[in-house]
Short mmCIF file of C-alpha atoms in Angstrom, two decimals:
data_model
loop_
_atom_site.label_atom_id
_atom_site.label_comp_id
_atom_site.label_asym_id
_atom_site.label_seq_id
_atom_site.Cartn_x
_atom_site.Cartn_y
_atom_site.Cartn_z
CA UNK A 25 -35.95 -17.26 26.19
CA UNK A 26 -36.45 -14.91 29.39
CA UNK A 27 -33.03 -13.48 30.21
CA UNK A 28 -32.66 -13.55 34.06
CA UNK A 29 -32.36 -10.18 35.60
CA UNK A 30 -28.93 -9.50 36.65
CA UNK A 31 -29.38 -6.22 37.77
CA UNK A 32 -28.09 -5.35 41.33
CA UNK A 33 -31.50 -4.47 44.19
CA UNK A 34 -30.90 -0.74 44.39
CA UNK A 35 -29.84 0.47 47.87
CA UNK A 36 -32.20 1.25 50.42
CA UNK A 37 -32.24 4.69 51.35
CA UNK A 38 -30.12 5.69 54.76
CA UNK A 39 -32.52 4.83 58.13
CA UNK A 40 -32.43 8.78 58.99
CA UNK A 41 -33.63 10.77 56.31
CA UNK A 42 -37.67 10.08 57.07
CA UNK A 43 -36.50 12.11 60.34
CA UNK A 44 -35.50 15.06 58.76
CA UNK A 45 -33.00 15.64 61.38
CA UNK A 46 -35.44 15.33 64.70
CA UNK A 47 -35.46 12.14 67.18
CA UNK A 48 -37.74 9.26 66.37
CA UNK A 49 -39.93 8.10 69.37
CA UNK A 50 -37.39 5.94 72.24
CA UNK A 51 -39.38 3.64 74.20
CA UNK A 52 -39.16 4.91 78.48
CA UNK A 53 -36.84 2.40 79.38
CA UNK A 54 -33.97 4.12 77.03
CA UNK A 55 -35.16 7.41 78.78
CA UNK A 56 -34.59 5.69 82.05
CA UNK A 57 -31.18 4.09 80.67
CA UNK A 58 -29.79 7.32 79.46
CA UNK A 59 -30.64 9.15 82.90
CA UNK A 60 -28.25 7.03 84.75
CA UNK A 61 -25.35 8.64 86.02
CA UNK A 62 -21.88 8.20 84.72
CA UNK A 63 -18.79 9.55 85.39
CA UNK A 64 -16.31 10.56 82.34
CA UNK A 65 -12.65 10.79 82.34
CA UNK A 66 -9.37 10.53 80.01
CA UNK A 67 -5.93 8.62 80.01
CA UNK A 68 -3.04 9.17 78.22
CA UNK A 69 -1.35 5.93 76.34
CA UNK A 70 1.86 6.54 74.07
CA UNK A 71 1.01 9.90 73.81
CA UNK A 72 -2.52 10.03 72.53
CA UNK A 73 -5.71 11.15 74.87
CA UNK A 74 -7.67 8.29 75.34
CA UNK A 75 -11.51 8.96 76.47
CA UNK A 76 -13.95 6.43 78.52
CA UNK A 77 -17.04 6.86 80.73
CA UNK A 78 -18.24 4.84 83.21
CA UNK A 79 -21.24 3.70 85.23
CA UNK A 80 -22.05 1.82 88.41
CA UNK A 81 -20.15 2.81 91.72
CA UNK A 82 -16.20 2.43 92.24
CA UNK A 83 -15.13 -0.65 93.67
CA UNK A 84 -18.01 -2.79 92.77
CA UNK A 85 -16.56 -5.87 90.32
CA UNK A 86 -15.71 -4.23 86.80
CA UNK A 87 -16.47 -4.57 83.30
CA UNK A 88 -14.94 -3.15 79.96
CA UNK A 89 -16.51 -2.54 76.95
CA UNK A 90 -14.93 -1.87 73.68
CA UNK A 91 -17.09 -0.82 70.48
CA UNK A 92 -16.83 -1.92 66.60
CA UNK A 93 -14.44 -0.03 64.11
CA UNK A 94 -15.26 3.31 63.71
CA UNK A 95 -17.79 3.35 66.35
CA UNK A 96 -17.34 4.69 70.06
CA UNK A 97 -18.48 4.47 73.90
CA UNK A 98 -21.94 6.00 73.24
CA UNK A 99 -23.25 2.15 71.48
CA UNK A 100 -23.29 1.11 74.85
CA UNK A 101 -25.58 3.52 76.38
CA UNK A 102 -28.61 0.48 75.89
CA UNK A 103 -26.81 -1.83 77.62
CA UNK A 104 -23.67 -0.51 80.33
CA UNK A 105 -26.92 0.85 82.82
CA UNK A 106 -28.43 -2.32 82.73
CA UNK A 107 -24.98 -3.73 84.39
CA UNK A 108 -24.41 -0.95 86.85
CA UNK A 109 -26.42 -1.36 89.67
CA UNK A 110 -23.83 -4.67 90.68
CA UNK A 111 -20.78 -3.08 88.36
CA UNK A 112 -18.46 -0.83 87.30
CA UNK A 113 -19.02 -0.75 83.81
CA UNK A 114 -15.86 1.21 81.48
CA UNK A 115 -16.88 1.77 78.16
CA UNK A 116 -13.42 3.96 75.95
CA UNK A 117 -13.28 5.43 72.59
CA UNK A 118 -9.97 3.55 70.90
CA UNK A 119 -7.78 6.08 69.53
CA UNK A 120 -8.88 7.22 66.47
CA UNK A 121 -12.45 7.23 67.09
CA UNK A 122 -15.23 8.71 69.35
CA UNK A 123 -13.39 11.42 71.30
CA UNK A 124 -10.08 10.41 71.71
CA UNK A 125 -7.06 10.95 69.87
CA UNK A 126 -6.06 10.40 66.62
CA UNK A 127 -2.53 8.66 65.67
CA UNK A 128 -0.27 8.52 62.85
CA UNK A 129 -0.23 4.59 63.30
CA UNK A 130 -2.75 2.54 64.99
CA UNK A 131 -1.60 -1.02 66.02
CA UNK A 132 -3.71 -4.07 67.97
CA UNK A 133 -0.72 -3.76 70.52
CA UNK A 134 -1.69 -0.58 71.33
CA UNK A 135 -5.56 -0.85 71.24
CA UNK A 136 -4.65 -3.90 74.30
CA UNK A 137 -2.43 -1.15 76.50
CA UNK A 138 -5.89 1.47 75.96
CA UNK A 139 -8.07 -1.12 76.87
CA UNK A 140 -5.96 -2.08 80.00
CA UNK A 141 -5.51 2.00 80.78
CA UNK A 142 -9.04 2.73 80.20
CA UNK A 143 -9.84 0.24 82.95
CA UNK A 144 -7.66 0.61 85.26
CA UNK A 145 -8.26 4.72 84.86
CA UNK A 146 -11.80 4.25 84.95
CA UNK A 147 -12.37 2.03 87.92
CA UNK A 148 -12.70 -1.55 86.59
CA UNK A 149 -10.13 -3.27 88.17
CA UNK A 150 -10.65 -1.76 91.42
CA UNK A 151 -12.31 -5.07 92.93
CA UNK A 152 -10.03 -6.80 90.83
CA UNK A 153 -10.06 -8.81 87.37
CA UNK A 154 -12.73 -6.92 85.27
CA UNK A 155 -14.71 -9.12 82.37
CA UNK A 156 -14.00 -7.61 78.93
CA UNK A 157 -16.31 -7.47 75.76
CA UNK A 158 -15.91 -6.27 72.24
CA UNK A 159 -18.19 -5.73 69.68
CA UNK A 160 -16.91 -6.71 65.97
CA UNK A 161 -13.39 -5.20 65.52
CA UNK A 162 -14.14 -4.41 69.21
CA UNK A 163 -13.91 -8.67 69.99
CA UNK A 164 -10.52 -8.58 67.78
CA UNK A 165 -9.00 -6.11 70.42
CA UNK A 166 -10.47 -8.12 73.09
CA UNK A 167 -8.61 -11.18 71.99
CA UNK A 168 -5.76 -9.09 71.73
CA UNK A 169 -6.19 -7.70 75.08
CA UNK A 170 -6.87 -11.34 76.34
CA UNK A 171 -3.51 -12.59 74.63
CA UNK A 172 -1.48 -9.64 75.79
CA UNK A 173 -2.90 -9.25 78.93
CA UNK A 174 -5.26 -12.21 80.01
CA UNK A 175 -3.92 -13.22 83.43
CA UNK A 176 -5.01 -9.33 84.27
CA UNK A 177 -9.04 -10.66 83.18
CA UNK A 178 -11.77 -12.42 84.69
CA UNK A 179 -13.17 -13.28 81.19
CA UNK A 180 -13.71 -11.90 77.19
CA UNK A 181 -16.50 -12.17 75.72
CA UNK A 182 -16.42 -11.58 72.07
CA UNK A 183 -19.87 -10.39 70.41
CA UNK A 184 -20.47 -11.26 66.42
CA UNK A 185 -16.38 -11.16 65.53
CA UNK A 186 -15.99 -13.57 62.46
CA UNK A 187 -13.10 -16.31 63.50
CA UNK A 188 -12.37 -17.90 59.99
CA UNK A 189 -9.84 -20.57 59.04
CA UNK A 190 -6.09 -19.02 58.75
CA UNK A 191 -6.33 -19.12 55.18
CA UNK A 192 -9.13 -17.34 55.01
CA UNK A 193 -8.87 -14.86 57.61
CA UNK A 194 -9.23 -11.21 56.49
CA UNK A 195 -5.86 -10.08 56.43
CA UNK A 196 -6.63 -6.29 55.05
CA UNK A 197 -8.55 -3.57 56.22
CA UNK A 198 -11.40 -2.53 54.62
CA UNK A 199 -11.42 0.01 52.44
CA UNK A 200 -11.05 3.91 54.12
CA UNK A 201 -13.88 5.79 54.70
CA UNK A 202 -15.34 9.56 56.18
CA UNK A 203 -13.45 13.07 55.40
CA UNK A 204 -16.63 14.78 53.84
CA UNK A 205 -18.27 17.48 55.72
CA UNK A 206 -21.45 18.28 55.33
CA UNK A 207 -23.20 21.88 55.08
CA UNK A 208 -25.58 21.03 58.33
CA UNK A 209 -26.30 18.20 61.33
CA UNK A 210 -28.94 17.52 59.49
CA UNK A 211 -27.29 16.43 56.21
CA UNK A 212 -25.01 14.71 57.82
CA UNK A 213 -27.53 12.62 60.07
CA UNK A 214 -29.41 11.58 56.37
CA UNK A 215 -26.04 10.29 55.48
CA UNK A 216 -25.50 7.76 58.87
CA UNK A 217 -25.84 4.09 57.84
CA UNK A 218 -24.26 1.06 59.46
CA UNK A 219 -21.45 -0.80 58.27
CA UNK A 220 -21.31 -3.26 57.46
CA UNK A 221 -24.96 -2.20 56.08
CA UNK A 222 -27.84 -3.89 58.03
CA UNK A 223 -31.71 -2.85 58.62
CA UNK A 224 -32.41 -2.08 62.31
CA UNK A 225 -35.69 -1.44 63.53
CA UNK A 226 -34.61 0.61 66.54
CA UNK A 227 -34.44 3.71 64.62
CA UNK A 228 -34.11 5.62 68.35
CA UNK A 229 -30.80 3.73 68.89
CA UNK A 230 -29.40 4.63 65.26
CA UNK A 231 -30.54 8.25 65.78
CA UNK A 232 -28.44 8.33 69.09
CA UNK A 233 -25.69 6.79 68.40
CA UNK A 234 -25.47 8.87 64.77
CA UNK A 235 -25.43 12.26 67.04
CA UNK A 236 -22.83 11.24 69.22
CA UNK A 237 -20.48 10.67 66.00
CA UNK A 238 -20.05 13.96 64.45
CA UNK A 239 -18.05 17.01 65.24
CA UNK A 240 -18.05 20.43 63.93
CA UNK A 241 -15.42 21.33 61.03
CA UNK A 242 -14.92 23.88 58.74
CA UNK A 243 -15.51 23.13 54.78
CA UNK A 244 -13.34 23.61 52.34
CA UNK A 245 -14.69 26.88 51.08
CA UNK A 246 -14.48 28.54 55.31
CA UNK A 247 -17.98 27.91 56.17
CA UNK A 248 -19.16 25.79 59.30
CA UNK A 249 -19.77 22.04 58.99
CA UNK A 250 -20.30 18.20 60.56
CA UNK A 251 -18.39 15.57 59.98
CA UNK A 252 -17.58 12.19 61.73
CA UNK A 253 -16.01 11.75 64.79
CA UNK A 254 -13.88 8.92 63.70
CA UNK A 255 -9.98 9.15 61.73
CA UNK A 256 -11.22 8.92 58.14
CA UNK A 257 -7.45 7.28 57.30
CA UNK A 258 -8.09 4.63 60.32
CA UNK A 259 -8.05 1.36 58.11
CA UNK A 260 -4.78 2.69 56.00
CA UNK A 261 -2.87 3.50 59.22
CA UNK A 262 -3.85 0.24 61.08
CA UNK A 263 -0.53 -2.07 61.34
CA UNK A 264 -1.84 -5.91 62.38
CA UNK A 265 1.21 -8.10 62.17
CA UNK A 266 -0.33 -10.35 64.43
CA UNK A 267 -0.83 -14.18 63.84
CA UNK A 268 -4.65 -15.11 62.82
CA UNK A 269 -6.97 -15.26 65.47
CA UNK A 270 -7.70 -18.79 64.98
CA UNK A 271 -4.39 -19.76 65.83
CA UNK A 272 -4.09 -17.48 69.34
CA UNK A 273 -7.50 -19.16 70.81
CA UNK A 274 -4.63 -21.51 73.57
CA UNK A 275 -2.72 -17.93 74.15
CA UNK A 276 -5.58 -15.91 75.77
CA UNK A 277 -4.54 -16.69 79.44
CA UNK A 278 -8.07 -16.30 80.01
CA UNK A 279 -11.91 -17.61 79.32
CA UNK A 280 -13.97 -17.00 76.79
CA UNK A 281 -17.92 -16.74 75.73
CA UNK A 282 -18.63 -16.13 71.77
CA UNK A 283 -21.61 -14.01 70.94
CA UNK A 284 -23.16 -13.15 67.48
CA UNK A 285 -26.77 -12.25 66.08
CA UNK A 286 -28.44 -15.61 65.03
CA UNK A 287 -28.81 -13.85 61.74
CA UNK A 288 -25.70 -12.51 60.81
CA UNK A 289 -24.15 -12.46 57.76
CA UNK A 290 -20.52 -12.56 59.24
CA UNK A 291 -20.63 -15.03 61.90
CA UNK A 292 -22.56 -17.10 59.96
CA UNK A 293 -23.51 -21.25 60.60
CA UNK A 294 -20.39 -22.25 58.85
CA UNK A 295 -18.20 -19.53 60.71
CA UNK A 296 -19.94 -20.31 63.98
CA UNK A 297 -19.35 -24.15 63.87
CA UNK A 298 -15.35 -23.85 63.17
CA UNK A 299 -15.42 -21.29 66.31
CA UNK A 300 -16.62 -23.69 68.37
CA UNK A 301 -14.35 -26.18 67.10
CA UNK A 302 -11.70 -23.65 67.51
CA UNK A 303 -12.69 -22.88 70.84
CA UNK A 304 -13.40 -25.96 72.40
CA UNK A 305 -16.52 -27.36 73.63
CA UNK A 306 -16.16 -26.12 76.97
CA UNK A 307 -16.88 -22.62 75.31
CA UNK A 308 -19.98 -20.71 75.86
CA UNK A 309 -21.61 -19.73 72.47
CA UNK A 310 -24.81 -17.46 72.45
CA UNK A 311 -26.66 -16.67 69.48
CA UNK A 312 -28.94 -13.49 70.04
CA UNK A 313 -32.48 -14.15 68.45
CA UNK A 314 -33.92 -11.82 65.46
CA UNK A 315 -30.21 -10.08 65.50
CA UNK A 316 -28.06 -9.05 62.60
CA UNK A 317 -24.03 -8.21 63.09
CA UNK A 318 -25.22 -4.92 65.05
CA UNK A 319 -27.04 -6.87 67.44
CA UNK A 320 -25.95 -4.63 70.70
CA UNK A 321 -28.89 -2.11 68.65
CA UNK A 322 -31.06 -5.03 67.32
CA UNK A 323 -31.10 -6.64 70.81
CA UNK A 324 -29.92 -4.14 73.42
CA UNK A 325 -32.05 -5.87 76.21
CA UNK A 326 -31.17 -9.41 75.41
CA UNK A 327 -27.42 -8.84 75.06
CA UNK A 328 -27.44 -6.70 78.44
CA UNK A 329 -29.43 -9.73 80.08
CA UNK A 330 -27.25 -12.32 78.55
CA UNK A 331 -24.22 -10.81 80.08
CA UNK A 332 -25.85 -9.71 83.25
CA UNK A 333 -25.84 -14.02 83.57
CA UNK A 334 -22.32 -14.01 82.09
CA UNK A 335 -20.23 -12.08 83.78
CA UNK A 336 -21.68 -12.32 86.96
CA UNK A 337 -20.41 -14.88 89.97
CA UNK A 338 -19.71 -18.28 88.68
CA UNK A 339 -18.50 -17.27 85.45
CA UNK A 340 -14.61 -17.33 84.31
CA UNK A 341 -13.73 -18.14 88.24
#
């Protein structure tokens, strides 16, 4: 008898290293999307420097955006210019990533107060109630923010967050990651892989958003390094003492839309169909075509045309 191979697939090797540190070809329109102007500022909540930049002019209708854990502003840059011509579009670093601060505690309470400083700082509620999305842990603090702060909203959407029963609810953070740094750029570029782990064919988009997460440092033997951008004790120091989010979805003081990437393996069917039970049937669900969890970099143009429609008039008046 045949024994059946048990053996784990080996892992693929990270999307970077057949670049050996130079930029893969970008089609023109992220050329075009990248020459846009924004303006970049910084605003201080509970004593930590929080960063954001913006696009579109002041005093056009606003729009937040808040990226995934231990990402920052810069995922955005495929999709915030495509909103700017009719918006002022906010995208911040959360403390403990990107450029801003790190803490000695990180809490959901005060990810909602950045959110709400970042905007008003930035511009977004200058015509009034801005629309807010997250992105993964990003649509957590959105909830948050909505549940904290929803009568100060238009309208959250929430793009590829897994809502799970109570019981089953992650209630820990994953496990801590980051601290190494890395003789060269380069090295550290061949190291960048998603997480959680996915394929991505827009090898441009990885490539960009990988440069904007590293910083110089200095190694433990003196010499010049890179490392990432992002608090490498993040998940330990994270406090979330907050109910499930299944059970806050009649507290948000606001509306909601529900994104995720048709082919995710977080949101998946089974996930998706006790959202919408959970969120009524009144709420708008998308699922993005030929998109994994990352699908603001699988599916930058869809997602930016999908909430050009959804945050535009008629929606969460």
């Amino acid at each position: 008898m045949n024994k059946k191979n048990t053996a784990a697939s080996p892992r693929p090797p990270a999307p970077l290293i057949q670049f050996a540190g130079e930029k893969p070809p970008a089609p023109d329109w992220f050329a075009n999307a990248l020459a846009k102007p924004t303006e970049a500022g910084t605003v201080t909540v509970e004593g930590a420097t929080v960063c954001w930049k913006a696009w579109g002019q002041r005093g056009m209708p606003g729009l937040i955006l808040v990226h995934g854990g231990v990402a920052h502003k810069d995922w955005w840059d495929s999709i915030a210019p495509f909103l700017a011509d009719t918006r002022r579009v906010v995208a911040l670093d959360l403390t403990g990533m990107g450029d801003s601060d790190h803490r000695e505690r990180y809490s959901m309470d005060t990810y909602a107060r950045e959110v709400i400083a970042a905007g008003e700082t930035g511009g977004a509620f200058d015509a009034g109630k801005p629309f807010l999305v997250g992105h993964s842990f990003g649509g957590f603090v959105s909830l948050a923010t909505a549940t904290d702060h929803g009568e100060k909203l238009r309208g959250v959407a929430v793009l590829d967050s897994p809502i799970r029963p109570a019981d089953e609810q992650r209630r820990s953070s994953p496990p801590s990651r980051g601290g190494t740094v890395y003789p060269s750029f380069q090295a550290a570029m061949e190291r960048f892989r998603l997480l959680p782990e996915q394929p991505c064919a827009n090898a441009f988009l990885l490539d960009h958003i990988a440069r904007q997460s590293l910083k110089q440092a200095t190694r433990p033997d003196g010499s010049p390094g890179w490392t990432w951008k992002f608090d490498p004790k993040l998940w330990d120091k994270l406090h979330y003492d907050r109910p499930p989010p299944a059970q806050l979805a009649d507290r948000l003081n606001t509306r909601v839309a529900l994104f995720r990437g048709q082919d995710s393996r977080l949101v998946t069917d089974e996930i998706w169909a006790f959202m919408r039970e959970t969120f009524g049937p009144e709420t708008s669900m998308i699922s993005i075509p030929d998109a994994q969890h990352h699908l603001i970099l699988d599916q930058p143009i869809a997602v930016a045309a999908a909430l050009e429609v959804l945050t535009g008039p008629g929606w969460g008046v």
